Amino acid sequence: MTLRDGHELFIEGLNNFLEQAEIDFIYKSILKNGLNLDPIQLSIKPFTKLNFSEEIFIKESLLKIIAHEPLQYVVGIAHFRDIILKVDKRVLIPRTETEELVNWVLDDFETLDKQLKLIDMGTGSGCIGIALAKAQPFFSVYALDRDNDILELTLENAKLNRVQIKCVKKDMTLIKDFNFKVNVIVSNPPYVMINEKKQMKPNVLLYEPHKAIFVSDADPLLFYRMILEFASKNLKPKGYIYFEINPLLVKQLKELIATFSYTVLERLDIFGKPRMLRLKKK
Ligand SMILES: C[S@@+](CC[C@H](N)C(=O)[O-])C[C@H]1O[C@@H](n2cnc3c(N)ncnc32)[C@H](O)[C@@H]1O
C-alpha cells in the first residue's frame, strides 16, 4: 500500500458521511500523529510505500473512525494550547473552551513574581495544570483526580511537556475535610446532566469516560458544592477560583456561590455561551 492508496481507502470509507476537507485532515493527522510520517509526503511523494505495520495501523484507524472513535483517541494525542498531551479512554479529550479558562488564569497572573500554590481539581489528562505550569513557572501546581490509573497518565503528560506537577489522589466528593491550603483553584469538573445525553454525539457517548462528564440530574452541582466547601477552609486570603461551567446551570450555580463570600465574574466561550466563572475571595 502507498500513501495515496491509504488516502483513497479513507475517501472510499468516509465520503458518505464526511466532507473531503475533513477526510483529508483526518488522514493527514493519522500519518503525522499516529505514524510519525510527514503528511506533505502525500502531495510530493504519493507513491511512497508503507510498511506492513503502517498499513495495518491505517486500516484499523479507518475502522475506528467509521465506528465514531474520536481521532484523538485513534492517534493517542491531543493538542491543547501550545502543548501536546497523550490521551486515551481514561481521560476526557481536552476542549477549546478549557483553553479559554486557562487563558483567563494566565492573563490574571501575567505579572506574578512569587510562588503561588494552585490546584487543578479533576485534572484528567492534566491539560489545565500542565498548561499553567508550563506558561507560568511561579505556579506550584497540584493535580487532583480520583484514580491512580488516571494520574499515571497526568504524570506522563507532565514529563512529556517537561514540567513538574504533583499529583493528589482524592475523591472530590470527599474533600470537605481535606486540609490543603492553596492560593488558586481551577476546575473543569463533571457538569453534564444525564438528561442532556440525548443531544450528545456518539463519539462522546461511546468513547469518552462517563465519570469525567456526567452528573446526576438530581444534584448537578455536586462537584462545585464540594469544591466551594473545600475552598471555605483552604483558599488563602485574596485567593481565586476558576470554574468551567455548564451554561444550563449558570443561574443555579450563581445562587449556590452567593451563599459563600466571593465576588463573581462570568465569561462567555467562543460560541457566546456562559462557560466560565471567576470567584475572588472577599
Ligand atoms: C470534565 S473532566 C475534566 C478533565 C480535564 N481537567 C479537562 O479539562 O479536560 C472531569 C475530571 O474530573 C474527574 N473526576 C470525576 N469524578 C471525580 C471524583 N469523584 N473525584 C475526583 N475527580 C473526579 C474525572 O476523572 C475527570 O478527569
Short mmCIF file of C-alpha atoms and ligand atoms in Angstrom, two decimals:
data_model
loop_
_atom_site.label_atom_id
_atom_site.label_comp_id
_atom_site.label_asym_id
_atom_site.label_seq_id
_atom_site.Cartn_x
_atom_site.Cartn_y
_atom_site.Cartn_z
CA MET A 1 0.00 0.00 0.00
CA THR A 2 1.23 3.54 -0.84
CA LEU A 3 0.41 6.83 0.89
CA ARG A 4 -2.04 7.58 -1.90
CA ASP A 5 -3.70 4.13 -1.62
CA GLY A 6 -4.28 4.83 2.07
CA HIS A 7 -5.80 8.21 1.23
CA GLU A 8 -8.11 6.62 -1.32
CA LEU A 9 -9.16 3.99 1.21
CA PHE A 10 -10.13 6.79 3.62
CA ILE A 11 -12.08 8.67 0.94
CA GLU A 12 -13.94 5.50 -0.02
CA GLY A 13 -14.70 4.63 3.62
CA LEU A 14 -15.74 8.06 4.80
CA ASN A 15 -17.15 10.07 1.91
CA ASN A 16 -20.75 9.10 2.66
CA PHE A 17 -20.72 10.99 5.95
CA LEU A 18 -17.77 13.43 5.91
CA GLU A 19 -16.66 16.33 3.69
CA GLN A 20 -13.48 15.88 1.62
CA ALA A 21 -11.58 18.50 3.68
CA GLU A 22 -12.41 16.66 6.89
CA ILE A 23 -11.30 13.31 5.44
CA ASP A 24 -8.00 14.86 4.32
CA PHE A 25 -7.49 16.35 7.78
CA ILE A 26 -8.12 13.01 9.48
CA TYR A 27 -5.88 11.04 7.14
CA LYS A 28 -3.03 13.54 7.47
CA SER A 29 -3.39 13.58 11.24
CA ILE A 30 -3.16 9.78 11.28
CA LEU A 31 0.02 9.95 9.19
CA LYS A 32 1.56 12.66 11.36
CA ASN A 33 0.41 11.86 14.89
CA GLY A 34 -0.21 8.14 14.57
CA LEU A 35 2.67 7.11 12.32
CA ASN A 36 5.13 9.99 12.67
CA LEU A 37 5.15 10.49 8.90
CA ASP A 38 5.25 13.93 7.29
CA PRO A 39 1.81 14.46 5.65
CA ILE A 40 3.38 16.70 2.99
CA GLN A 41 4.73 13.44 1.50
CA LEU A 42 1.19 12.65 0.39
CA SER A 43 1.46 15.50 -2.12
CA ILE A 44 5.13 15.28 -3.07
CA LYS A 45 5.77 11.52 -2.89
CA PRO A 46 2.30 9.90 -3.05
CA PHE A 47 3.71 6.55 -4.18
CA THR A 48 5.85 6.10 -1.06
CA LYS A 49 5.29 2.55 0.16
CA LEU A 50 4.01 1.95 3.68
CA ASN A 51 5.43 -0.96 5.63
CA PHE A 52 3.23 -3.76 6.94
CA SER A 53 2.60 -2.32 10.43
CA GLU A 54 1.87 1.16 8.99
CA GLU A 55 -0.63 -0.38 6.59
CA ILE A 56 -2.35 -2.26 9.44
CA PHE A 57 -2.46 0.94 11.52
CA ILE A 58 -4.09 2.84 8.67
CA LYS A 59 -6.70 0.16 8.07
CA GLU A 60 -7.50 -0.19 11.78
CA SER A 61 -7.70 3.60 12.19
CA LEU A 62 -10.21 3.83 9.37
CA LEU A 63 -12.43 1.21 11.04
CA LYS A 64 -12.21 3.12 14.34
CA ILE A 65 -13.14 6.42 12.67
CA ILE A 66 -16.10 4.72 10.96
CA ALA A 67 -17.14 3.43 14.41
CA HIS A 68 -17.12 7.10 15.65
CA GLU A 69 -13.97 6.79 17.79
CA PRO A 70 -12.56 10.31 18.29
CA LEU A 71 -9.47 10.99 16.19
CA GLN A 72 -7.51 11.98 19.31
CA TYR A 73 -8.00 8.50 20.82
CA VAL A 74 -7.16 6.82 17.49
CA VAL A 75 -3.79 8.60 17.30
CA GLY A 76 -3.37 8.82 21.09
CA ILE A 77 -2.63 12.55 21.05
CA ALA A 78 -4.50 15.79 21.69
CA HIS A 79 -3.37 19.38 21.20
CA PHE A 80 -4.11 21.91 23.93
CA ARG A 81 -2.87 25.49 23.57
CA ASP A 82 0.82 25.04 22.76
CA ILE A 83 1.20 21.61 24.32
CA ILE A 84 0.70 18.03 23.20
CA LEU A 85 -0.91 15.50 25.53
CA LYS A 86 -1.27 11.75 25.40
CA VAL A 87 -4.92 10.77 25.66
CA ASP A 88 -6.79 7.51 25.91
CA LYS A 89 -10.13 6.31 27.20
CA ARG A 90 -9.15 7.03 30.81
CA VAL A 91 -9.40 10.78 30.21
CA LEU A 92 -11.59 13.37 28.56
CA ILE A 93 -10.26 14.87 25.35
CA PRO A 94 -9.36 18.49 26.23
CA ARG A 95 -11.75 21.04 24.74
CA THR A 96 -11.14 24.53 23.33
CA GLU A 97 -13.45 26.03 26.00
CA THR A 98 -10.95 24.81 28.58
CA GLU A 99 -8.12 26.56 26.75
CA GLU A 100 -10.08 29.77 27.29
CA LEU A 101 -10.28 29.07 31.02
CA VAL A 102 -6.50 28.59 31.14
CA ASN A 103 -6.00 31.81 29.15
CA TRP A 104 -8.09 33.70 31.71
CA VAL A 105 -5.95 32.43 34.62
CA LEU A 106 -2.74 33.29 32.76
CA ASP A 107 -3.93 36.80 31.92
CA ASP A 108 -4.77 37.44 35.58
CA PHE A 109 -1.39 36.20 36.80
CA GLU A 110 0.77 37.54 33.99
CA THR A 111 2.88 39.67 36.33
CA LEU A 112 3.20 37.07 39.07
CA ASP A 113 6.60 37.31 40.76
CA LYS A 114 6.28 34.95 43.72
CA GLN A 115 5.37 31.28 44.08
CA LEU A 116 1.63 30.53 44.40
CA LYS A 117 0.09 27.16 45.11
CA LEU A 118 -2.52 26.16 42.53
CA ILE A 119 -4.69 23.06 42.39
CA ASP A 120 -6.32 21.67 39.24
CA MET A 121 -9.31 19.68 40.52
CA GLY A 122 -10.40 16.85 38.23
CA THR A 123 -7.21 17.02 36.20
CA GLY A 124 -7.66 14.06 33.81
CA SER A 125 -5.07 14.43 31.05
CA GLY A 126 -3.58 17.27 33.10
CA CYS A 127 -4.31 19.79 30.36
CA ILE A 128 -5.15 22.66 32.75
CA GLY A 129 -2.42 22.10 35.32
CA ILE A 130 0.30 21.29 32.81
CA ALA A 131 -0.50 24.24 30.51
CA LEU A 132 -0.49 26.56 33.53
CA ALA A 133 2.76 25.19 34.94
CA LYS A 134 4.40 25.49 31.55
CA ALA A 135 3.28 29.07 30.89
CA GLN A 136 3.67 30.46 34.43
CA PRO A 137 6.58 28.91 36.32
CA PHE A 138 5.58 30.76 39.52
CA PHE A 139 2.61 28.42 39.85
CA SER A 140 3.36 25.43 42.02
CA VAL A 141 0.83 23.05 40.50
CA TYR A 142 -1.05 20.18 42.16
CA ALA A 143 -3.26 17.96 40.01
CA LEU A 144 -6.10 16.08 41.67
CA ASP A 145 -8.13 13.17 40.35
CA ARG A 146 -9.85 10.13 41.75
CA ASP A 147 -7.80 7.19 40.39
CA ASN A 148 -4.15 6.26 40.18
CA ASP A 149 -4.52 4.99 36.62
CA ILE A 150 -5.72 8.46 35.55
CA LEU A 151 -2.95 10.21 37.48
CA GLU A 152 -0.33 7.95 35.83
CA LEU A 153 -1.33 9.49 32.51
CA THR A 154 -1.35 13.01 34.04
CA LEU A 155 2.23 12.50 35.20
CA GLU A 156 3.29 11.03 31.88
CA ASN A 157 1.94 14.17 30.21
CA ALA A 158 3.77 16.41 32.67
CA LYS A 159 7.03 14.61 31.81
CA LEU A 160 6.29 14.83 28.10
CA ASN A 161 5.92 18.60 28.47
CA ARG A 162 8.89 18.92 30.85
CA VAL A 163 7.00 20.44 33.75
CA GLN A 164 6.90 19.41 37.37
CA ILE A 165 3.49 18.97 38.92
CA LYS A 166 2.44 16.94 41.94
CA CYS A 167 -0.46 14.53 41.79
CA VAL A 168 -3.07 14.20 44.50
CA LYS A 169 -5.31 11.13 44.55
CA LYS A 170 -8.58 12.21 46.18
CA ASP A 171 -12.26 11.76 45.62
CA MET A 172 -13.67 15.27 45.11
CA THR A 173 -16.90 14.27 46.81
CA LEU A 174 -14.89 13.62 49.98
CA ILE A 175 -12.66 16.70 50.15
CA LYS A 176 -14.69 18.70 52.63
CA ASP A 177 -12.27 17.90 55.44
CA PHE A 178 -9.12 17.73 53.31
CA ASN A 179 -6.55 20.11 54.74
CA PHE A 180 -4.65 21.57 51.78
CA LYS A 181 -4.07 25.33 51.71
CA VAL A 182 -3.94 26.88 48.24
CA ASN A 183 -3.94 30.28 46.53
CA VAL A 184 -5.74 29.31 43.34
CA ILE A 185 -8.24 26.59 42.47
CA VAL A 186 -9.01 25.79 38.84
CA SER A 187 -11.57 23.18 37.91
CA ASN A 188 -13.43 21.78 34.97
CA PRO A 189 -15.42 19.20 36.94
CA PRO A 190 -18.04 16.81 35.54
CA TYR A 191 -21.06 19.01 34.79
CA VAL A 192 -23.22 17.49 32.05
CA MET A 193 -26.61 16.28 33.27
CA ILE A 194 -27.82 12.81 32.33
CA ASN A 195 -30.86 14.42 30.68
CA GLU A 196 -28.52 16.12 28.16
CA LYS A 197 -27.33 12.74 26.82
CA LYS A 198 -29.89 12.66 24.04
CA GLN A 199 -28.36 15.76 22.39
CA MET A 200 -24.84 14.34 22.53
CA LYS A 201 -22.87 12.80 19.70
CA PRO A 202 -21.96 9.08 19.60
CA ASN A 203 -18.21 9.82 19.58
CA VAL A 204 -18.56 11.31 23.08
CA LEU A 205 -21.12 8.85 24.43
CA LEU A 206 -19.41 5.72 23.16
CA TYR A 207 -15.80 6.53 23.94
CA GLU A 208 -15.22 9.29 26.49
CA PRO A 209 -15.27 8.36 30.20
CA HIS A 210 -18.75 9.00 31.58
CA LYS A 211 -17.40 9.61 35.07
CA ALA A 212 -15.49 12.60 33.67
CA ILE A 213 -18.56 14.06 32.02
CA PHE A 214 -21.84 13.29 33.76
CA VAL A 215 -23.52 14.33 36.97
CA SER A 216 -26.91 13.28 38.24
CA ASP A 217 -29.95 15.34 37.28
CA ALA A 218 -30.88 15.41 40.96
CA ASP A 219 -27.65 17.06 42.12
CA PRO A 220 -25.84 18.53 39.11
CA LEU A 221 -23.79 21.00 41.17
CA LEU A 222 -22.32 18.33 43.44
CA PHE A 223 -18.71 18.96 42.43
CA TYR A 224 -18.99 22.76 42.62
CA ARG A 225 -20.51 22.50 46.10
CA MET A 226 -17.71 20.18 47.24
CA ILE A 227 -15.03 22.47 45.84
CA LEU A 228 -16.65 25.53 47.45
CA GLU A 229 -16.76 23.76 50.81
CA PHE A 230 -13.13 22.72 50.40
CA ALA A 231 -12.27 26.33 49.48
CA SER A 232 -14.01 27.70 52.59
CA LYS A 233 -11.33 26.03 54.68
CA ASN A 234 -8.38 26.02 52.32
CA LEU A 235 -8.39 29.01 49.98
CA LYS A 236 -5.92 31.58 51.25
CA PRO A 237 -6.79 35.30 51.55
CA LYS A 238 -7.00 37.02 48.13
CA GLY A 239 -7.45 33.57 46.62
CA TYR A 240 -9.20 32.83 43.33
CA ILE A 241 -11.35 30.00 41.98
CA TYR A 242 -11.80 29.50 38.23
CA PHE A 243 -14.61 27.20 37.12
CA GLU A 244 -15.60 25.88 33.74
CA ILE A 245 -19.40 25.65 33.88
CA ASN A 246 -22.47 24.23 32.20
CA PRO A 247 -24.36 27.12 30.52
CA LEU A 248 -27.64 25.43 31.54
CA LEU A 249 -26.70 25.59 35.21
CA VAL A 250 -25.28 29.09 35.46
CA LYS A 251 -28.22 30.58 37.38
CA GLN A 252 -28.31 27.75 39.93
CA LEU A 253 -24.56 27.83 40.32
CA LYS A 254 -24.52 31.58 40.95
CA GLU A 255 -27.18 31.10 43.61
CA LEU A 256 -25.02 28.46 45.25
CA ILE A 257 -21.93 30.69 45.12
CA ALA A 258 -23.92 33.56 46.65
CA THR A 259 -24.15 31.52 49.86
CA PHE A 260 -20.35 31.84 50.13
CA SER A 261 -18.25 35.01 50.19
CA TYR A 262 -16.96 35.77 46.69
CA THR A 263 -17.01 38.46 44.02
CA VAL A 264 -18.06 36.66 40.83
CA LEU A 265 -17.22 37.40 37.22
CA GLU A 266 -18.63 35.48 34.24
CA ARG A 267 -17.12 34.92 30.79
CA LEU A 268 -18.60 33.58 27.58
CA ASP A 269 -16.89 30.98 25.41
CA ILE A 270 -16.17 31.49 21.69
CA PHE A 271 -19.70 30.28 20.93
CA GLY A 272 -21.17 33.06 23.09
CA LYS A 273 -22.28 30.72 25.90
CA PRO A 274 -21.65 31.44 29.60
CA ARG A 275 -18.84 28.94 30.20
CA MET A 276 -16.51 30.29 32.87
CA LEU A 277 -16.73 31.88 36.29
CA ARG A 278 -14.02 33.55 38.31
CA LEU A 279 -14.55 33.79 42.04
CA LYS A 280 -12.43 36.21 44.04
CA LYS A 281 -12.37 35.77 47.79
CA LYS A 282 -13.89 38.82 49.51
C1 LIG B 1 -14.67 17.25 32.79
S1 LIG B 1 -13.31 16.22 33.19
C2 LIG B 1 -12.00 17.42 33.10
C3 LIG B 1 -10.68 16.84 32.73
C4 LIG B 1 -9.62 17.91 32.41
N1 LIG B 1 -9.37 18.75 33.55
C5 LIG B 1 -10.07 18.77 31.25
O1 LIG B 1 -10.39 19.93 31.46
O2 LIG B 1 -10.12 18.26 30.12
C6 LIG B 1 -13.56 15.96 34.91
C7 LIG B 1 -12.46 15.22 35.63
O3 LIG B 1 -12.90 15.01 36.99
C8 LIG B 1 -12.51 13.71 37.40
N2 LIG B 1 -13.43 13.23 38.45
C9 LIG B 1 -14.69 12.77 38.28
N3 LIG B 1 -15.21 12.40 39.46
C10 LIG B 1 -14.26 12.65 40.38
C11 LIG B 1 -14.21 12.49 41.80
N4 LIG B 1 -15.24 11.99 42.48
N5 LIG B 1 -13.08 12.84 42.43
C12 LIG B 1 -12.01 13.35 41.74
N6 LIG B 1 -12.01 13.52 40.41
C13 LIG B 1 -13.12 13.18 39.73
C14 LIG B 1 -12.56 12.86 36.16
O4 LIG B 1 -11.74 11.71 36.30
C15 LIG B 1 -12.09 13.86 35.10
O5 LIG B 1 -10.70 13.76 34.92
#
